[in-house]
mmCIF file of C-alpha atoms in Angstrom:
data_model
loop_
_atom_site.group_PDB
_atom_site.id
_atom_site.type_symbol
_atom_site.label_atom_id
_atom_site.label_comp_id
_atom_site.label_asym_id
_atom_site.label_seq_id
_atom_site.Cartn_x
_atom_site.Cartn_y
_atom_site.Cartn_z
ATOM 1 C CA MET A 1 -64.258 61.332 -53.828
ATOM 2 C CA GLY A 2 -66.986 61.524 -51.224
ATOM 3 C CA CYS A 3 -68.477 64.695 -49.777
ATOM 4 C CA GLU A 4 -70.863 65.731 -47.037
ATOM 5 C CA ILE A 5 -73.863 66.820 -49.122
ATOM 6 C CA SER A 6 -74.915 66.256 -52.742
ATOM 7 C CA PHE A 7 -77.462 68.793 -53.982
ATOM 8 C CA ILE A 8 -79.426 67.471 -56.976
ATOM 9 C CA ILE A 9 -81.353 69.913 -59.176
ATOM 10 C CA PRO A 10 -83.373 68.843 -62.253
ATOM 11 C CA CYS A 11 -83.220 71.782 -64.673
ATOM 12 C CA TYR A 12 -85.697 72.809 -67.356
ATOM 13 C CA ARG A 13 -86.218 76.350 -68.690
ATOM 14 C CA SER A 14 -84.216 77.786 -65.782
ATOM 15 C CA GLU A 15 -81.444 79.768 -67.471
ATOM 16 C CA MET A 16 -82.451 82.895 -65.543
ATOM 17 C CA THR A 17 -82.978 81.255 -62.130
ATOM 18 C CA ILE A 18 -80.326 78.537 -61.759
ATOM 19 C CA GLY A 19 -77.573 81.070 -60.940
ATOM 20 C CA PRO A 20 -79.360 82.569 -57.894
ATOM 21 C CA VAL A 21 -80.380 79.069 -56.710
ATOM 22 C CA ILE A 22 -76.750 77.912 -56.780
ATOM 23 C CA ASP A 23 -75.670 81.118 -55.008
ATOM 24 C CA GLU A 24 -78.127 80.337 -52.210
ATOM 25 C CA ILE A 25 -76.722 76.827 -51.850
ATOM 26 C CA VAL A 26 -73.164 78.164 -51.636
ATOM 27 C CA GLN A 27 -74.244 80.689 -49.007
ATOM 28 C CA ALA A 28 -76.165 78.087 -46.980
ATOM 29 C CA THR A 29 -73.250 75.621 -46.959
ATOM 30 C CA ALA A 30 -70.878 78.391 -45.873
ATOM 31 C CA GLU A 31 -73.151 79.381 -42.984
ATOM 32 C CA MET A 32 -73.399 75.731 -41.884
ATOM 33 C CA ALA A 33 -69.626 75.250 -42.227
ATOM 34 C CA VAL A 34 -70.068 72.399 -44.707
ATOM 35 C CA SER A 35 -66.538 71.687 -45.892
ATOM 36 C CA THR A 36 -67.302 69.498 -48.908
ATOM 37 C CA TYR A 37 -70.363 69.500 -51.143
ATOM 38 C CA GLU A 38 -71.378 69.087 -54.761
ATOM 39 C CA ILE A 39 -74.205 70.564 -56.809
ATOM 40 C CA ILE A 40 -75.388 68.213 -59.551
ATOM 41 C CA CYS A 41 -77.605 69.933 -62.109
ATOM 42 C CA VAL A 42 -79.377 67.650 -64.583
ATOM 43 C CA VAL A 43 -80.571 69.485 -67.693
ATOM 44 C CA ASP A 44 -83.561 67.640 -69.155
ATOM 45 C CA CYS A 45 -83.034 68.711 -72.780
ATOM 46 C CA SER A 46 -84.123 72.243 -71.922
ATOM 47 C CA PRO A 47 -84.876 74.520 -74.920
ATOM 48 C CA ASP A 48 -83.044 77.464 -73.329
ATOM 49 C CA ASN A 49 -79.313 77.850 -72.607
ATOM 50 C CA VAL A 50 -79.363 76.650 -68.988
ATOM 51 C CA TYR A 51 -76.617 74.102 -69.754
ATOM 52 C CA GLY A 52 -74.368 76.843 -71.115
ATOM 53 C CA LYS A 53 -75.078 78.881 -67.989
ATOM 54 C CA LEU A 54 -74.050 75.903 -65.838
ATOM 55 C CA LEU A 55 -70.796 75.548 -67.777
ATOM 56 C CA GLU A 56 -69.991 79.199 -66.990
ATOM 57 C CA ILE A 57 -70.748 78.679 -63.306
ATOM 58 C CA GLY A 58 -68.852 75.380 -63.219
ATOM 59 C CA LYS A 59 -65.665 77.032 -64.509
ATOM 60 C CA LYS A 60 -65.668 79.309 -61.458
ATOM 61 C CA ASN A 61 -66.948 76.725 -58.959
ATOM 62 C CA PRO A 62 -65.728 73.130 -59.481
ATOM 63 C CA ASN A 63 -68.363 71.928 -57.000
ATOM 64 C CA VAL A 64 -71.006 72.638 -59.638
ATOM 65 C CA LYS A 65 -71.447 69.639 -61.942
ATOM 66 C CA ALA A 66 -73.707 69.440 -64.975
ATOM 67 C CA ILE A 67 -75.409 66.638 -66.892
ATOM 68 C CA ARG A 68 -77.259 67.151 -70.179
ATOM 69 C CA PHE A 69 -79.838 64.640 -71.398
ATOM 70 C CA ALA A 70 -80.006 63.846 -75.126
ATOM 71 C CA LYS A 71 -83.812 64.208 -75.028
ATOM 72 C CA ASN A 72 -86.526 65.045 -72.555
ATOM 73 C CA PHE A 73 -86.984 62.174 -70.090
ATOM 74 C CA GLY A 74 -88.854 63.965 -67.315
ATOM 75 C CA GLN A 75 -88.109 65.379 -63.877
ATOM 76 C CA HIS A 76 -87.936 62.033 -62.080
ATOM 77 C CA ALA A 77 -85.424 60.662 -64.570
ATOM 78 C CA GLY A 78 -83.300 63.732 -63.875
ATOM 79 C CA MET A 79 -83.554 63.143 -60.137
ATOM 80 C CA ILE A 80 -82.516 59.494 -60.316
ATOM 81 C CA ALA A 81 -79.648 60.364 -62.684
ATOM 82 C CA GLY A 82 -78.392 62.859 -60.131
ATOM 83 C CA VAL A 83 -78.597 60.279 -57.353
ATOM 84 C CA GLN A 84 -76.688 57.731 -59.415
ATOM 85 C CA CYS A 85 -73.868 60.243 -59.896
ATOM 86 C CA ALA A 86 -73.875 61.566 -56.311
ATOM 87 C CA ASN A 87 -71.087 60.983 -53.783
ATOM 88 C CA GLY A 88 -72.561 62.697 -50.727
ATOM 89 C CA ASP A 89 -73.299 61.195 -47.327
ATOM 90 C CA ILE A 90 -76.602 63.074 -47.635
ATOM 91 C CA CYS A 91 -78.526 63.855 -50.827
ATOM 92 C CA VAL A 92 -80.802 66.872 -51.148
ATOM 93 C CA PHE A 93 -83.412 67.341 -53.885
ATOM 94 C CA LEU A 94 -84.529 70.857 -54.750
ATOM 95 C CA ASP A 95 -86.112 72.723 -57.656
ATOM 96 C CA ASP A 96 -84.435 75.104 -60.074
ATOM 97 C CA ASP A 97 -86.966 77.933 -59.715
ATOM 98 C CA GLY A 98 -86.079 79.261 -56.253
ATOM 99 C CA GLN A 99 -89.197 77.968 -54.497
ATOM 100 C CA CYS A 100 -87.266 75.768 -52.067
ATOM 101 C CA PRO A 101 -86.285 77.789 -48.957
ATOM 102 C CA MET A 102 -82.538 77.178 -48.761
ATOM 103 C CA ASP A 103 -82.353 79.284 -45.592
ATOM 104 C CA LYS A 104 -84.147 76.350 -43.904
ATOM 105 C CA LEU A 105 -81.598 73.762 -45.052
ATOM 106 C CA GLN A 106 -80.358 73.129 -41.523
ATOM 107 C CA ASP A 107 -83.944 72.459 -40.356
ATOM 108 C CA LEU A 108 -84.364 69.978 -43.214
ATOM 109 C CA LEU A 109 -81.160 68.110 -42.353
ATOM 110 C CA ALA A 110 -81.653 68.035 -38.561
ATOM 111 C CA PRO A 111 -83.996 64.989 -38.469
ATOM 112 C CA LEU A 112 -81.355 62.883 -40.262
ATOM 113 C CA GLN A 113 -79.193 63.265 -37.152
ATOM 114 C CA ASN A 114 -82.058 62.142 -34.930
ATOM 115 C CA GLY A 115 -82.970 58.703 -36.269
ATOM 116 C CA PHE A 116 -84.860 59.569 -39.451
ATOM 117 C CA ASP A 117 -83.712 58.453 -42.902
ATOM 118 C CA ILE A 118 -85.772 60.804 -45.081
ATOM 119 C CA SER A 119 -86.759 64.406 -44.379
ATOM 120 C CA ILE A 120 -89.309 66.215 -46.577
ATOM 121 C CA ALA A 121 -90.347 69.873 -46.456
ATOM 122 C CA GLU A 122 -94.044 70.383 -45.705
ATOM 123 C CA TYR A 123 -95.573 73.523 -47.151
ATOM 124 C CA GLY A 124 -99.188 73.014 -46.121
ATOM 125 C CA LYS A 125 -102.177 71.999 -48.225
ATOM 126 C CA MET A 126 -102.117 74.978 -50.599
ATOM 127 C CA LYS A 127 -98.691 75.611 -52.072
ATOM 128 C CA LYS A 128 -97.620 78.766 -53.893
ATOM 129 C CA GLN A 129 -98.506 77.467 -57.334
ATOM 130 C CA SER A 130 -101.444 77.525 -59.728
ATOM 131 C CA LEU A 131 -104.868 76.170 -58.771
ATOM 132 C CA PHE A 132 -104.447 73.514 -61.464
ATOM 133 C CA LYS A 133 -101.146 72.356 -59.919
ATOM 134 C CA ASN A 134 -102.625 72.425 -56.386
ATOM 135 C CA VAL A 135 -105.536 70.235 -57.472
ATOM 136 C CA GLY A 136 -103.090 67.897 -59.212
ATOM 137 C CA SER A 137 -100.903 67.708 -56.103
ATOM 138 C CA LEU A 138 -103.928 66.913 -53.922
ATOM 139 C CA PHE A 139 -105.033 64.142 -56.285
ATOM 140 C CA ASN A 140 -101.476 62.822 -56.349
ATOM 141 C CA GLU A 141 -101.411 62.709 -52.528
ATOM 142 C CA ILE A 142 -104.699 60.774 -52.389
ATOM 143 C CA MET A 143 -103.598 58.258 -55.006
ATOM 144 C CA ALA A 144 -100.216 57.826 -53.326
ATOM 145 C CA ASN A 145 -101.950 57.046 -50.018
ATOM 146 C CA LEU A 146 -104.067 54.397 -51.736
ATOM 147 C CA LEU A 147 -101.598 52.803 -54.140
ATOM 148 C CA ILE A 148 -98.010 53.086 -52.898
ATOM 149 C CA ASP A 149 -98.701 52.908 -49.147
ATOM 150 C CA LYS A 150 -97.531 56.428 -48.426
ATOM 151 C CA PRO A 151 -98.205 57.292 -44.764
ATOM 152 C CA LYS A 152 -101.250 59.560 -44.645
ATOM 153 C CA ASP A 153 -99.545 61.983 -42.271
ATOM 154 C CA ILE A 154 -96.606 62.504 -44.652
ATOM 155 C CA GLN A 155 -96.805 65.119 -47.405
ATOM 156 C CA MET A 156 -94.688 64.758 -50.521
ATOM 157 C CA GLY A 157 -92.658 67.744 -51.625
ATOM 158 C CA ASN A 158 -89.970 69.099 -53.921
ATOM 159 C CA PHE A 159 -87.434 69.836 -51.148
ATOM 160 C CA MET A 160 -86.120 66.751 -49.359
ATOM 161 C CA ALA A 161 -83.016 65.149 -47.892
ATOM 162 C CA PHE A 162 -82.075 61.512 -47.318
ATOM 163 C CA LYS A 163 -79.165 59.374 -46.180
ATOM 164 C CA LYS A 164 -76.590 57.649 -48.330
ATOM 165 C CA PHE A 165 -78.047 54.127 -48.001
ATOM 166 C CA VAL A 166 -81.370 55.459 -49.316
ATOM 167 C CA ALA A 167 -79.539 56.978 -52.281
ATOM 168 C CA LYS A 168 -77.833 53.653 -52.965
ATOM 169 C CA GLU A 169 -81.175 51.834 -52.912
ATOM 170 C CA ILE A 170 -82.706 54.371 -55.302
ATOM 171 C CA SER A 171 -79.695 53.989 -57.603
ATOM 172 C CA ARG A 172 -80.353 50.242 -57.889
ATOM 173 C CA TYR A 173 -83.666 50.856 -59.674
ATOM 174 C CA SER A 174 -83.214 50.129 -63.371
ATOM 175 C CA GLY A 175 -86.791 50.293 -64.648
ATOM 176 C CA PRO A 176 -87.676 52.755 -67.424
ATOM 177 C CA TYR A 177 -90.283 54.571 -65.295
ATOM 178 C CA PRO A 178 -88.623 56.004 -62.161
ATOM 179 C CA TYR A 179 -90.872 57.579 -59.534
ATOM 180 C CA ILE A 180 -88.927 59.066 -56.633
ATOM 181 C CA SER A 181 -91.714 59.009 -54.017
ATOM 182 C CA GLY A 182 -92.388 55.328 -54.699
ATOM 183 C CA LEU A 183 -88.671 54.530 -54.402
ATOM 184 C CA LEU A 184 -88.328 56.487 -51.161
ATOM 185 C CA PHE A 185 -91.345 54.995 -49.412
ATOM 186 C CA ARG A 186 -90.433 51.436 -50.340
ATOM 187 C CA THR A 187 -86.894 51.970 -48.962
ATOM 188 C CA SER A 188 -87.569 53.281 -45.448
ATOM 189 C CA ALA A 189 -90.449 53.914 -43.045
ATOM 190 C CA LYS A 190 -88.465 56.486 -41.057
ATOM 191 C CA VAL A 191 -89.808 59.534 -42.882
ATOM 192 C CA ILE A 192 -90.660 62.906 -41.383
ATOM 193 C CA ASN A 193 -92.094 66.208 -42.585
ATOM 194 C CA VAL A 194 -90.431 69.487 -41.630
ATOM 195 C CA PRO A 195 -92.849 72.467 -41.672
ATOM 196 C CA MET A 196 -91.619 75.477 -43.624
ATOM 197 C CA GLU A 197 -93.003 78.086 -46.009
ATOM 198 C CA GLU A 198 -92.615 77.654 -49.734
ATOM 199 C CA ARG A 199 -91.459 80.694 -51.630
ATOM 200 C CA ALA A 200 -92.853 82.050 -54.870
ATOM 201 C CA ARG A 201 -91.071 81.216 -58.122
ATOM 202 C CA MET A 202 -88.355 83.614 -59.131
ATOM 203 C CA GLN A 203 -89.659 83.579 -62.698
ATOM 204 C CA GLY A 204 -92.168 81.822 -64.940
ATOM 205 C CA GLY A 205 -94.697 79.126 -64.090
ATOM 206 C CA THR A 206 -95.017 75.375 -63.926
ATOM 207 C CA THR A 207 -93.791 73.365 -66.907
ATOM 208 C CA TYR A 208 -96.138 70.492 -66.051
ATOM 209 C CA THR A 209 -99.059 70.243 -68.442
ATOM 210 C CA PHE A 210 -102.214 68.215 -67.744
ATOM 211 C CA GLY A 211 -100.946 65.489 -70.091
ATOM 212 C CA LYS A 212 -97.594 65.304 -68.289
ATOM 213 C CA LEU A 213 -99.304 65.023 -64.905
ATOM 214 C CA VAL A 214 -101.591 62.210 -66.119
ATOM 215 C CA ALA A 215 -98.620 60.382 -67.642
ATOM 216 C CA LEU A 216 -96.718 60.732 -64.352
ATOM 217 C CA TRP A 217 -99.659 59.391 -62.313
ATOM 218 C CA VAL A 218 -100.202 56.396 -64.589
ATOM 219 C CA SER A 219 -96.498 55.631 -64.830
ATOM 220 C CA SER A 220 -95.804 55.966 -61.125
ATOM 221 C CA PHE A 221 -98.736 53.969 -59.817
ATOM 222 C CA THR A 222 -98.481 51.096 -62.288
ATOM 223 C CA ALA A 223 -94.705 50.912 -61.780
ATOM 224 C CA PHE A 224 -94.858 50.652 -57.983
ATOM 225 C CA SER A 225 -98.176 48.996 -57.157
ATOM 226 C CA ILE A 226 -100.353 46.099 -58.272
ATOM 227 C CA LYS A 227 -103.394 47.595 -56.541
ATOM 228 C CA PRO A 228 -104.863 48.879 -59.851
ATOM 229 C CA LEU A 229 -104.993 45.242 -61.017
ATOM 230 C CA ARG A 230 -106.733 44.238 -57.792
ATOM 231 C CA PHE A 231 -109.117 47.157 -58.266
ATOM 232 C CA ALA A 232 -109.877 45.924 -61.788
ATOM 233 C CA THR A 233 -110.561 42.442 -60.386
ATOM 234 C CA MET A 234 -113.016 43.897 -57.853
ATOM 235 C CA ILE A 235 -114.757 45.846 -60.628
ATOM 236 C CA GLY A 236 -115.093 42.638 -62.632
ATOM 237 C CA LEU A 237 -116.515 40.729 -59.653
ATOM 238 C CA GLY A 238 -118.871 43.573 -58.808
ATOM 239 C CA SER A 239 -120.127 43.739 -62.384
ATOM 240 C CA ALA A 240 -120.703 39.980 -62.420
ATOM 241 C CA VAL A 241 -122.690 40.153 -59.179
ATOM 242 C CA LEU A 242 -124.803 43.077 -60.405
ATOM 243 C CA GLY A 243 -125.384 41.354 -63.749
ATOM 244 C CA GLY A 244 -126.435 38.136 -62.026
ATOM 245 C CA GLY A 245 -128.791 40.033 -59.738
ATOM 246 C CA PHE A 246 -130.336 41.881 -62.649
ATOM 247 C CA ALA A 247 -130.823 38.599 -64.519
ATOM 248 C CA ILE A 248 -132.598 37.054 -61.533
ATOM 249 C CA VAL A 249 -134.869 40.079 -61.155
ATOM 250 C CA THR A 250 -135.712 39.970 -64.875
ATOM 251 C CA VAL A 251 -136.585 36.240 -64.773
ATOM 252 C CA VAL A 252 -138.703 36.589 -61.623
ATOM 253 C CA ARG A 253 -140.617 39.549 -63.021
ATOM 254 C CA LYS A 254 -141.277 37.624 -66.235
ATOM 255 C CA LEU A 255 -142.562 34.586 -64.302
ATOM 256 C CA LEU A 256 -144.815 36.709 -62.114
ATOM 257 C CA ASN A 257 -146.158 38.709 -65.032
ATOM 258 C CA PRO A 258 -145.818 36.962 -68.428
ATOM 259 C CA LEU A 259 -147.236 40.038 -70.166
ATOM 260 C CA ILE A 260 -144.138 42.118 -69.408
ATOM 261 C CA ALA A 261 -142.200 42.745 -72.642
ATOM 262 C CA VAL A 262 -138.454 42.341 -72.546
ATOM 263 C CA GLY A 263 -137.040 45.802 -73.266
ATOM 264 C CA TRP A 264 -134.195 46.246 -75.744
ATOM 265 C CA SER A 265 -133.151 49.556 -74.065
ATOM 266 C CA SER A 266 -132.196 47.827 -70.813
ATOM 267 C CA VAL A 267 -130.232 45.213 -72.759
ATOM 268 C CA ILE A 268 -128.350 47.889 -74.705
ATOM 269 C CA ALA A 269 -127.643 49.819 -71.498
ATOM 270 C CA LEU A 270 -126.224 46.711 -69.844
ATOM 271 C CA MET A 271 -124.085 45.951 -72.889
ATOM 272 C CA LEU A 272 -122.638 49.474 -72.878
ATOM 273 C CA ILE A 273 -121.882 49.350 -69.142
ATOM 274 C CA ILE A 274 -120.284 45.903 -69.276
ATOM 275 C CA GLY A 275 -118.401 46.749 -72.471
ATOM 276 C CA GLY A 276 -117.026 49.919 -70.882
ATOM 277 C CA LEU A 277 -115.910 48.020 -67.783
ATOM 278 C CA ILE A 278 -114.201 45.373 -69.914
ATOM 279 C CA LEU A 279 -112.301 48.017 -71.882
ATOM 280 C CA PHE A 280 -111.332 49.788 -68.660
ATOM 281 C CA VAL A 281 -109.927 46.584 -67.139
ATOM 282 C CA LEU A 282 -108.148 45.703 -70.380
ATOM 283 C CA GLY A 283 -106.617 49.177 -70.399
ATOM 284 C CA ILE A 284 -105.153 48.654 -66.911
ATOM 285 C CA MET A 285 -103.801 45.256 -67.918
ATOM 286 C CA GLY A 286 -102.377 46.788 -71.083
ATOM 287 C CA GLU A 287 -100.479 49.399 -69.053
ATOM 288 C CA TYR A 288 -98.785 46.659 -67.036
ATOM 289 C CA LEU A 289 -98.031 44.567 -70.111
ATOM 290 C CA GLY A 290 -96.602 47.634 -71.851
ATOM 291 C CA ARG A 291 -94.307 48.310 -68.913
ATOM 292 C CA ILE A 292 -93.166 44.692 -68.885
ATOM 293 C CA TYR A 293 -92.367 44.987 -72.594
ATOM 294 C CA MET A 294 -90.464 48.252 -72.088
ATOM 295 C CA SER A 295 -88.442 46.670 -69.274
ATOM 296 C CA ILE A 296 -87.644 43.550 -71.295
ATOM 297 C CA THR A 297 -86.414 45.662 -74.218
ATOM 298 C CA GLU A 298 -84.257 47.632 -71.737
ATOM 299 C CA THR A 299 -85.719 51.017 -72.520
ATOM 300 C CA PRO A 300 -83.331 53.499 -70.841
ATOM 301 C CA GLN A 301 -84.323 55.729 -67.950
ATOM 302 C CA TYR A 302 -82.321 58.473 -69.621
ATOM 303 C CA VAL A 303 -79.506 59.055 -72.110
ATOM 304 C CA ILE A 304 -76.642 61.378 -71.135
ATOM 305 C CA ALA A 305 -75.244 63.484 -73.974
ATOM 306 C CA GLU A 306 -72.690 65.457 -71.933
ATOM 307 C CA LYS A 307 -71.250 65.680 -68.425
ATOM 308 C CA TYR A 308 -69.158 68.468 -66.948
ATOM 309 C CA ASN A 309 -66.908 68.662 -63.859
ATOM 310 C CA PHE A 310 -67.205 64.948 -63.094
ATOM 311 C CA ASP A 311 -64.051 62.936 -62.372
ATOM 312 C CA ASP A 312 -64.877 60.410 -65.125
#
């Protein structure tokens, strides 16, 4: 059965925070007189007992639905799994740590009634998170502007809402490397930011390590853009031009002054530079070939071990 709003929450190490987050959603929907809603919580093989906590909550509130992954597939896999199970006319993404200001839900949804298809909370340049995460977010914004054609005036965020047709388009993606921002921006150009203040986490810190962030960047940008390949082509052409120019200079200098000795150091330096560029370009090509292989072998986006409170 359909409903007005589907709230989708990827869960990881949030046994102590998911209860208050769900309480806020229930309160916000009551204040907005939302008659039908569902809260889909996707547990990404969390090491704590957040899934057990969700089962307790779901017994009291049938609107709370839970999905448990068989292994850790990442936040974006959890988000797309939630979308694929959602029935709402509007889908809302939010985090499980209480940072998303649910008291501003009505502000987030308002643009969807005024011609926009996607509404994203804008917290400003410096969010309430670690310096490491802020630097990572800034780098992610820059790369998204360059590689997936994200509008420069739009800031990505963890609190967003979008219409049902957008959810259906996201659900169609079957590749093994989902990236929600890439899917959203390739679906609609009618995107708007809604200014609001991000809250501090209720408990704990970010679960994203440097390795996870790098893996997300590489996966997202090679899955939704061929610009890295074009960049590699330009590097190759630039290296060829520089090499040709250096060769001409070397020959001319030798003709003008036959006494000049050909230096082995310059040759070694050139070999190292060109060799490094070749390996770099091959690495980019390898990433694309690896993703083609993973798609051909039908590597799953995620594997569901259990579901609770779903009709099926």
